[in-house]
Amino acid sequence: MNAAVREGLIASNPARMIRLPAPRQPYPQMWTERRVAARRRSSERPAVAVWTAEQLAEFLAFARGDPLYPLWQLIAHARSCSATDHSHPGPIT
């Protein structure tokens, strides 16, 4: 639209007056036993899901032989450390 204004095809950009609602931030939800069971029954899952410390430990034990294991450890450590400042909800999403 701005290009059309610059080229003189229209006098002003009508989209300039549109006010969009602020995006809604999803609230992180812990992977509880109930949510895990629901996920296994269907494709239902929260928009942002956070692992418990036990789930993270289980994942890291499972991934130990993976060539990307050092990356998984780094991500887990970085997320859990930064969670202590309450800037985001938990160890890994």
The first five atom37 places (N, CA, C, CB, O) and aatype in JSON, in Angstrom:
{
  "aatype": [12, 2, 0, 0, 19, 1, 6, 7, 10, 9, 0, 15, 2, 14, 0, 1, 12, 9, 1, 10, 14, 0, 14, 1, 5, 14, 18, 14, 5, 12, 17, 16, 6, 1, 1, 19, 0, 0, 1, 1, 1, 15, 15, 6, 1, 14, 0, 19, 0, 19, 17, 16, 0, 6, 5, 10, 0, 6, 13, 10, 0, 13, 0, 1, 7, 3, 14, 10, 18, 14, 10, 17, 5, 10, 9, 0, 8, 0, 1, 15, 4, 15, 0, 16, 3, 8, 15, 8, 14, 7, 14, 9, 16],
  "atom_mask": [
    [1, 1, 1, 1, 1],
    [1, 1, 1, 1, 1],
    [1, 1, 1, 1, 1],
    [1, 1, 1, 1, 1],
    [1, 1, 1, 1, 1],
    [1, 1, 1, 1, 1],
    [1, 1, 1, 1, 1],
    [1, 1, 1, 0, 1],
    [1, 1, 1, 1, 1],
    [1, 1, 1, 1, 1],
    [1, 1, 1, 1, 1],
    [1, 1, 1, 1, 1],
    [1, 1, 1, 1, 1],
    [1, 1, 1, 1, 1],
    [1, 1, 1, 1, 1],
    [1, 1, 1, 1, 1],
    [1, 1, 1, 1, 1],
    [1, 1, 1, 1, 1],
    [1, 1, 1, 1, 1],
    [1, 1, 1, 1, 1],
    [1, 1, 1, 1, 1],
    [1, 1, 1, 1, 1],
    [1, 1, 1, 1, 1],
    [1, 1, 1, 1, 1],
    [1, 1, 1, 1, 1],
    [1, 1, 1, 1, 1],
    [1, 1, 1, 1, 1],
    [1, 1, 1, 1, 1],
    [1, 1, 1, 1, 1],
    [1, 1, 1, 1, 1],
    [1, 1, 1, 1, 1],
    [1, 1, 1, 1, 1],
    [1, 1, 1, 1, 1],
    [1, 1, 1, 1, 1],
    [1, 1, 1, 1, 1],
    [1, 1, 1, 1, 1],
    [1, 1, 1, 1, 1],
    [1, 1, 1, 1, 1],
    [1, 1, 1, 1, 1],
    [1, 1, 1, 1, 1],
    [1, 1, 1, 1, 1],
    [1, 1, 1, 1, 1],
    [1, 1, 1, 1, 1],
    [1, 1, 1, 1, 1],
    [1, 1, 1, 1, 1],
    [1, 1, 1, 1, 1],
    [1, 1, 1, 1, 1],
    [1, 1, 1, 1, 1],
    [1, 1, 1, 1, 1],
    [1, 1, 1, 1, 1],
    [1, 1, 1, 1, 1],
    [1, 1, 1, 1, 1],
    [1, 1, 1, 1, 1],
    [1, 1, 1, 1, 1],
    [1, 1, 1, 1, 1],
    [1, 1, 1, 1, 1],
    [1, 1, 1, 1, 1],
    [1, 1, 1, 1, 1],
    [1, 1, 1, 1, 1],
    [1, 1, 1, 1, 1],
    [1, 1, 1, 1, 1],
    [1, 1, 1, 1, 1],
    [1, 1, 1, 1, 1],
    [1, 1, 1, 1, 1],
    [1, 1, 1, 0, 1],
    [1, 1, 1, 1, 1],
    [1, 1, 1, 1, 1],
    [1, 1, 1, 1, 1],
    [1, 1, 1, 1, 1],
    [1, 1, 1, 1, 1],
    [1, 1, 1, 1, 1],
    [1, 1, 1, 1, 1],
    [1, 1, 1, 1, 1],
    [1, 1, 1, 1, 1],
    [1, 1, 1, 1, 1],
    [1, 1, 1, 1, 1],
    [1, 1, 1, 1, 1],
    [1, 1, 1, 1, 1],
    [1, 1, 1, 1, 1],
    [1, 1, 1, 1, 1],
    [1, 1, 1, 1, 1],
    [1, 1, 1, 1, 1],
    [1, 1, 1, 1, 1],
    [1, 1, 1, 1, 1],
    [1, 1, 1, 1, 1],
    [1, 1, 1, 1, 1],
    [1, 1, 1, 1, 1],
    [1, 1, 1, 1, 1],
    [1, 1, 1, 1, 1],
    [1, 1, 1, 0, 1],
    [1, 1, 1, 1, 1],
    [1, 1, 1, 1, 1],
    [1, 1, 1, 1, 1]
  ],
  "atom_positions": [
    [[0.82, -1.18, 0.0], [0.0, 0.0, 0.0], [0.87, 1.25, 0.0], [-0.94, -0.01, 1.19], [0.58, 2.22, -0.71]],
    [[1.95, 1.23, 0.8], [2.82, 2.41, 0.84], [3.45, 2.66, -0.52], [3.9, 2.23, 1.89], [3.66, 3.82, -0.89]],
    [[3.75, 1.6, -1.25], [4.31, 1.76, -2.6], [3.29, 2.43, -3.51], [4.74, 0.4, -3.19], [3.65, 3.28, -4.33]],
    [[2.02, 2.07, -3.38], [0.97, 2.69, -4.19], [0.83, 4.17, -3.85], [-0.37, 1.96, -3.96], [0.58, 4.98, -4.75]],
    [[0.99, 4.53, -2.6], [0.95, 5.94, -2.21], [2.14, 6.67, -2.83], [0.98, 6.09, -0.66], [1.97, 7.76, -3.39]],
    [[3.33, 6.09, -2.74], [4.54, 6.72, -3.31], [4.41, 6.92, -4.82], [5.77, 5.88, -3.02], [4.87, 7.92, -5.36]],
    [[3.78, 5.96, -5.48], [3.63, 6.07, -6.93], [2.43, 6.92, -7.34], [3.5, 4.69, -7.53], [2.18, 7.11, -8.53]],
    [[1.7, 7.43, -6.37], [0.57, 8.3, -6.67], [-0.69, 7.58, -7.1], [0.0, 0.0, 0.0], [-1.61, 8.21, -7.62]],
    [[-0.75, 6.28, -6.91], [-1.92, 5.51, -7.32], [-3.09, 5.71, -6.36], [-1.57, 4.03, -7.42], [-4.25, 5.67, -6.76]],
    [[-2.77, 5.92, -5.08], [-3.8, 6.23, -4.07], [-3.28, 7.38, -3.22], [-4.15, 4.96, -3.17], [-2.07, 7.6, -3.12]],
    [[-4.21, 8.11, -2.6], [-3.81, 9.3, -1.83], [-3.21, 8.94, -0.47], [-5.02, 10.22, -1.64], [-2.27, 9.59, -0.01]],
    [[-3.76, 7.92, 0.17], [-3.23, 7.52, 1.48], [-3.42, 6.02, 1.66], [-3.93, 8.31, 2.62], [-4.2, 5.38, 0.95]],
    [[-2.71, 5.49, 2.61], [-2.77, 4.05, 2.9], [-3.92, 3.8, 3.88], [-1.41, 3.53, 3.48], [-3.82, 4.17, 5.05]],
    [[-5.01, 3.17, 3.42], [-6.14, 2.94, 4.32], [-5.81, 1.95, 5.44], [-7.33, 2.42, 3.53], [-6.48, 1.98, 6.47]],
    [[-4.84, 1.11, 5.27], [-4.46, 0.15, 6.29], [-3.75, 0.82, 7.47], [-3.57, -0.94, 5.7], [-3.6, 0.22, 8.53]],
    [[-3.31, 2.04, 7.27], [-2.6, 2.77, 8.32], [-3.49, 2.98, 9.55], [-2.12, 4.11, 7.79], [-2.97, 3.1, 10.66]],
    [[-4.77, 3.02, 9.39], [-5.7, 3.29, 10.49], [-6.12, 2.04, 11.26], [-6.92, 3.98, 9.96], [-6.8, 2.14, 12.29]],
    [[-5.73, 0.88, 10.77], [-6.12, -0.37, 11.43], [-5.36, -0.54, 12.74], [-5.86, -1.59, 10.49], [-4.15, -0.34, 12.79]],
    [[-6.07, -0.91, 13.79], [-5.47, -1.2, 15.1], [-5.68, -2.67, 15.39], [-6.1, -0.31, 16.23], [-6.81, -3.14, 15.54]],
    [[-4.6, -3.39, 15.46], [-4.66, -4.83, 15.74], [-4.58, -5.06, 17.24], [-3.52, -5.58, 15.02], [-3.9, -4.34, 17.96]],
    [[-5.29, -6.07, 17.71], [-5.19, -6.38, 19.14], [-3.79, -6.89, 19.47], [-6.26, -7.43, 19.56], [-3.13, -7.48, 18.61]],
    [[-3.36, -6.67, 20.68], [-2.05, -7.17, 21.11], [-2.09, -8.7, 21.11], [-1.67, -6.62, 22.53], [-3.1, -9.29, 21.49]],
    [[-1.01, -9.33, 20.69], [-1.0, -10.8, 20.71], [-1.08, -11.31, 22.14], [0.27, -11.34, 20.03], [-0.5, -10.74, 23.06]],
    [[-1.81, -12.39, 22.31], [-1.96, -12.99, 23.64], [-0.84, -13.99, 23.87], [-3.34, -13.68, 23.77], [-0.65, -14.91, 23.07]],
    [[-0.12, -13.82, 24.95], [0.96, -14.74, 25.27], [0.36, -16.01, 25.9], [1.98, -14.07, 26.24], [-0.45, -15.93, 26.82]],
    [[0.76, -17.19, 25.39], [0.24, -18.41, 26.0], [0.84, -18.62, 27.39], [0.53, -19.64, 25.11], [2.02, -18.33, 27.62]],
    [[0.04, -19.12, 28.3], [0.5, -19.4, 29.66], [1.09, -20.8, 29.69], [-0.66, -19.26, 30.69], [0.41, -21.76, 29.33]],
    [[2.35, -20.95, 30.11], [2.97, -22.29, 30.13], [2.28, -23.21, 31.13], [4.45, -22.18, 30.47], [1.88, -22.8, 32.22]],
    [[2.16, -24.47, 30.73], [1.52, -25.47, 31.59], [2.46, -26.65, 31.79], [0.16, -25.93, 30.99], [3.12, -27.09, 30.85]],
    [[2.5, -27.14, 33.0], [3.36, -28.27, 33.35], [2.78, -29.56, 32.74], [3.49, -28.41, 34.89], [1.57, -29.74, 32.68]],
    [[3.67, -30.44, 32.29], [3.24, -31.75, 31.78], [2.87, -32.63, 32.97], [4.36, -32.42, 30.9], [3.7, -33.4, 33.45]],
    [[1.65, -32.51, 33.44], [1.17, -33.35, 34.54], [0.82, -34.73, 33.99], [-0.07, -32.7, 35.24], [0.76, -34.92, 32.78]],
    [[0.59, -35.68, 34.88], [0.2, -37.03, 34.44], [-1.08, -36.97, 33.63], [0.03, -37.97, 35.65], [-1.23, -37.69, 32.64]],
    [[-2.02, -36.12, 34.04], [-3.29, -35.98, 33.31], [-3.06, -35.46, 31.88], [-4.25, -35.03, 34.06], [-3.66, -35.96, 30.94]],
    [[-2.19, -34.47, 31.73], [-1.91, -33.93, 30.4], [-1.15, -34.93, 29.53], [-1.11, -32.62, 30.51], [-1.4, -35.04, 28.33]],
    [[-0.24, -35.67, 30.14], [0.49, -36.7, 29.39], [-0.49, -37.75, 28.89], [1.59, -37.35, 30.27], [-0.41, -38.17, 27.73]],
    [[-1.42, -38.19, 29.75], [-2.42, -39.19, 29.35], [-3.31, -38.65, 28.23], [-3.29, -39.6, 30.55], [-3.61, -39.37, 27.28]],
    [[-3.73, -37.39, 28.33], [-4.57, -36.78, 27.29], [-3.8, -36.7, 25.98], [-5.04, -35.37, 27.71], [-4.37, -36.92, 24.91]],
    [[-2.51, -36.39, 26.05], [-1.67, -36.29, 24.84], [-1.54, -37.65, 24.17], [-0.27, -35.74, 25.19], [-1.53, -37.75, 22.95]],
    [[-1.44, -38.7, 24.98], [-1.31, -40.05, 24.42], [-2.62, -40.51, 23.77], [-0.89, -41.04, 25.51], [-2.59, -41.28, 22.81]],
    [[-3.77, -40.05, 24.3], [-5.06, -40.43, 23.74], [-5.38, -39.66, 22.46], [-6.17, -40.2, 24.77], [-6.04, -40.19, 21.56]],
    [[-4.92, -38.44, 22.37], [-5.25, -37.61, 21.21], [-4.07, -36.69, 20.93], [-6.55, -36.78, 21.46], [-2.99, -36.84, 21.5]],
    [[-4.29, -35.75, 20.05], [-3.22, -34.8, 19.73], [-3.32, -33.54, 20.6], [-3.26, -34.41, 18.25], [-2.65, -32.55, 20.33]],
    [[-4.16, -33.58, 21.63], [-4.36, -32.43, 22.51], [-3.08, -32.13, 23.29], [-5.53, -32.69, 23.48], [-2.49, -33.01, 23.92]],
    [[-2.65, -30.87, 23.23], [-1.49, -30.46, 24.02], [-1.55, -28.96, 24.25], [-0.17, -30.86, 23.32], [-2.13, -28.23, 23.45]],
    [[-0.94, -28.5, 25.34], [-0.91, -27.06, 25.6], [-0.06, -26.34, 24.57], [-0.39, -26.78, 27.02], [0.82, -26.95, 23.96]],
    [[-0.31, -25.06, 24.37], [0.5, -24.27, 23.44], [1.96, -24.22, 23.9], [-0.06, -22.84, 23.3], [2.87, -24.3, 23.08]],
    [[2.16, -24.08, 25.19], [3.5, -24.09, 25.78], [3.48, -25.08, 26.94], [3.96, -22.66, 26.25], [2.76, -24.88, 27.92]],
    [[4.26, -26.13, 26.82], [4.29, -27.15, 27.86], [5.69, -27.21, 28.46], [3.88, -28.54, 27.29], [6.69, -27.15, 27.74]],
    [[5.76, -27.33, 29.77], [7.02, -27.33, 30.49], [7.23, -28.68, 31.15], [7.05, -26.2, 31.54], [6.32, -29.22, 31.79]],
    [[8.43, -29.23, 31.0], [8.75, -30.5, 31.64], [9.04, -30.31, 33.12], [9.93, -31.16, 30.94], [9.53, -29.26, 33.54]],
    [[8.73, -31.33, 33.9], [9.16, -31.35, 35.3], [10.64, -31.72, 35.33], [8.29, -32.35, 36.16], [11.19, -32.15, 34.32]],
    [[11.27, -31.54, 36.47], [12.69, -31.92, 36.61], [12.86, -33.42, 36.36], [13.22, -31.56, 38.03], [13.84, -33.85, 35.75]],
    [[11.89, -34.22, 36.82], [11.97, -35.67, 36.61], [11.85, -36.01, 35.12], [10.86, -36.38, 37.4], [12.57, -36.89, 34.63]],
    [[10.97, -35.34, 34.42], [10.81, -35.59, 32.98], [12.07, -35.18, 32.22], [9.59, -34.82, 32.43], [12.49, -35.87, 31.29]],
    [[12.67, -34.08, 32.62], [13.92, -33.64, 31.99], [15.02, -34.66, 32.23], [14.34, -32.25, 32.53], [15.76, -35.01, 31.31]],
    [[15.14, -35.15, 33.46], [16.15, -36.15, 33.77], [15.92, -37.43, 32.97], [16.15, -36.47, 35.27], [16.87, -38.04, 32.49]],
    [[14.66, -37.82, 32.82], [14.33, -39.01, 32.03], [14.72, -38.81, 30.57], [12.81, -39.32, 32.14], [15.27, -39.71, 29.94]],
    [[14.44, -37.63, 30.03], [14.81, -37.34, 28.64], [16.32, -37.38, 28.47], [14.27, -35.97, 28.21], [16.83, -38.0, 27.52]],
    [[17.05, -36.73, 29.37], [18.51, -36.71, 29.25], [19.1, -38.11, 29.37], [19.12, -35.8, 30.32], [20.07, -38.42, 28.68]],
    [[18.54, -38.96, 30.23], [19.0, -40.34, 30.34], [18.75, -41.09, 29.03], [18.3, -41.07, 31.51], [19.6, -41.84, 28.57]],
    [[17.58, -40.87, 28.44], [17.23, -41.5, 27.17], [18.15, -41.03, 26.05], [15.76, -41.21, 26.81], [18.55, -41.83, 25.2]],
    [[18.49, -39.75, 26.04], [19.25, -39.15, 24.94], [20.77, -39.29, 25.1], [18.9, -37.7, 24.82], [21.52, -38.8, 24.26]],
    [[21.21, -39.94, 26.16], [22.64, -40.0, 26.46], [23.48, -40.49, 25.27], [22.88, -40.9, 27.65], [24.6, -40.01, 25.08]],
    [[22.99, -41.41, 24.49], [23.75, -41.93, 23.35], [23.6, -41.1, 22.07], [0.0, 0.0, 0.0], [24.26, -41.39, 21.07]],
    [[22.76, -40.1, 22.1], [22.51, -39.25, 20.93], [23.72, -38.37, 20.64], [21.24, -38.38, 21.15], [24.31, -37.81, 21.57]],
    [[24.11, -38.23, 19.36], [25.24, -37.35, 19.03], [25.01, -35.9, 19.47], [25.5, -37.4, 17.52], [25.97, -35.15, 19.65]],
    [[23.75, -35.51, 19.63], [23.45, -34.15, 20.05], [23.31, -34.02, 21.57], [22.18, -33.68, 19.39], [22.86, -32.99, 22.06]],
    [[23.69, -35.06, 22.3], [23.53, -35.05, 23.75], [24.14, -33.81, 24.41], [24.15, -36.28, 24.35], [23.51, -33.23, 25.3]],
    [[25.34, -33.38, 24.02], [25.88, -32.15, 24.64], [24.97, -30.93, 24.41], [27.28, -31.86, 24.09], [24.87, -30.06, 25.28]],
    [[24.33, -30.87, 23.26], [23.39, -29.77, 23.0], [22.18, -29.86, 23.91], [22.95, -29.78, 21.53], [21.74, -28.86, 24.46]],
    [[21.63, -31.08, 24.06], [20.47, -31.26, 24.94], [20.82, -30.85, 26.37], [19.98, -32.73, 24.91], [20.01, -30.21, 27.05]],
    [[22.01, -31.22, 26.83], [22.45, -30.83, 28.17], [22.56, -29.31, 28.3], [23.8, -31.49, 28.51], [22.13, -28.72, 29.28]],
    [[23.15, -28.7, 27.28], [23.32, -27.24, 27.3], [21.96, -26.54, 27.35], [24.1, -26.79, 26.07], [21.77, -25.61, 28.13]],
    [[21.04, -26.98, 26.52], [19.7, -26.37, 26.5], [19.02, -26.56, 27.86], [18.84, -26.98, 25.37], [18.45, -25.62, 28.41]],
    [[19.09, -27.77, 28.4], [18.45, -28.05, 29.69], [19.06, -27.19, 30.78], [18.58, -29.54, 30.05], [18.34, -26.62, 31.6]],
    [[20.37, -27.09, 30.8], [21.03, -26.3, 31.83], [20.72, -24.81, 31.67], [22.54, -26.54, 31.79], [20.43, -24.14, 32.66]],
    [[20.79, -24.31, 30.47], [20.54, -22.88, 30.23], [19.11, -22.51, 30.6], [20.82, -22.52, 28.77], [18.87, -21.47, 31.21]],
    [[18.16, -23.36, 30.22], [16.75, -23.06, 30.52], [16.48, -23.15, 32.02], [15.82, -24.04, 29.76], [15.77, -22.3, 32.56]],
    [[17.02, -24.14, 32.69], [16.74, -24.28, 34.12], [17.43, -23.19, 34.92], [17.17, -25.65, 34.62], [16.88, -22.74, 35.93]],
    [[18.61, -22.75, 34.5], [19.3, -21.67, 35.22], [18.58, -20.35, 35.04], [20.75, -21.55, 34.75], [18.41, -19.59, 35.99]],
    [[18.16, -20.08, 33.82], [17.5, -18.8, 33.59], [16.1, -18.78, 34.19], [17.44, -18.49, 32.1], [15.53, -17.71, 34.38]],
    [[15.54, -19.94, 34.49], [14.22, -19.98, 35.1], [14.26, -19.45, 36.53], [13.67, -21.41, 35.09], [13.23, -19.05, 37.07]],
    [[15.43, -19.45, 37.13], [15.51, -18.96, 38.5], [15.27, -17.46, 38.58], [16.86, -19.29, 39.09], [14.92, -16.95, 39.65]],
    [[15.44, -16.75, 37.48], [15.15, -15.31, 37.51], [13.69, -15.03, 37.16], [16.07, -14.55, 36.54], [13.3, -13.87, 37.05]],
    [[12.89, -16.08, 37.0], [11.45, -15.99, 36.73], [11.13, -15.29, 35.41], [10.77, -15.27, 37.86], [10.01, -14.83, 35.22]],
    [[12.09, -15.21, 34.5], [11.8, -14.6, 33.21], [11.06, -15.55, 32.3], [13.08, -14.13, 32.54], [10.36, -15.11, 31.39]],
    [[11.18, -16.84, 32.52], [10.34, -17.81, 31.84], [10.12, -19.01, 32.74], [10.97, -18.25, 30.5], [10.83, -19.18, 33.73]],
    [[9.16, -19.83, 32.4], [8.52, -20.72, 33.35], [9.25, -21.97, 33.81], [7.31, -21.12, 32.8], [8.93, -22.47, 34.89]],
    [[10.19, -22.51, 33.1], [10.7, -23.76, 33.59], [11.89, -24.28, 32.82], [0.0, 0.0, 0.0], [12.46, -23.57, 32.0]],
    [[12.26, -25.51, 33.1], [13.5, -26.04, 32.58], [13.57, -26.17, 31.07], [13.74, -27.34, 33.18], [14.61, -25.87, 30.48]],
    [[12.51, -26.6, 30.44], [12.55, -26.78, 28.99], [11.13, -26.82, 28.47], [13.32, -28.07, 28.59], [10.23, -27.32, 29.15]],
    [[10.9, -26.3, 27.28], [9.57, -26.3, 26.71], [9.56, -27.1, 25.45], [9.09, -24.9, 26.45], [8.51, -27.23, 24.81]]
  ]
}
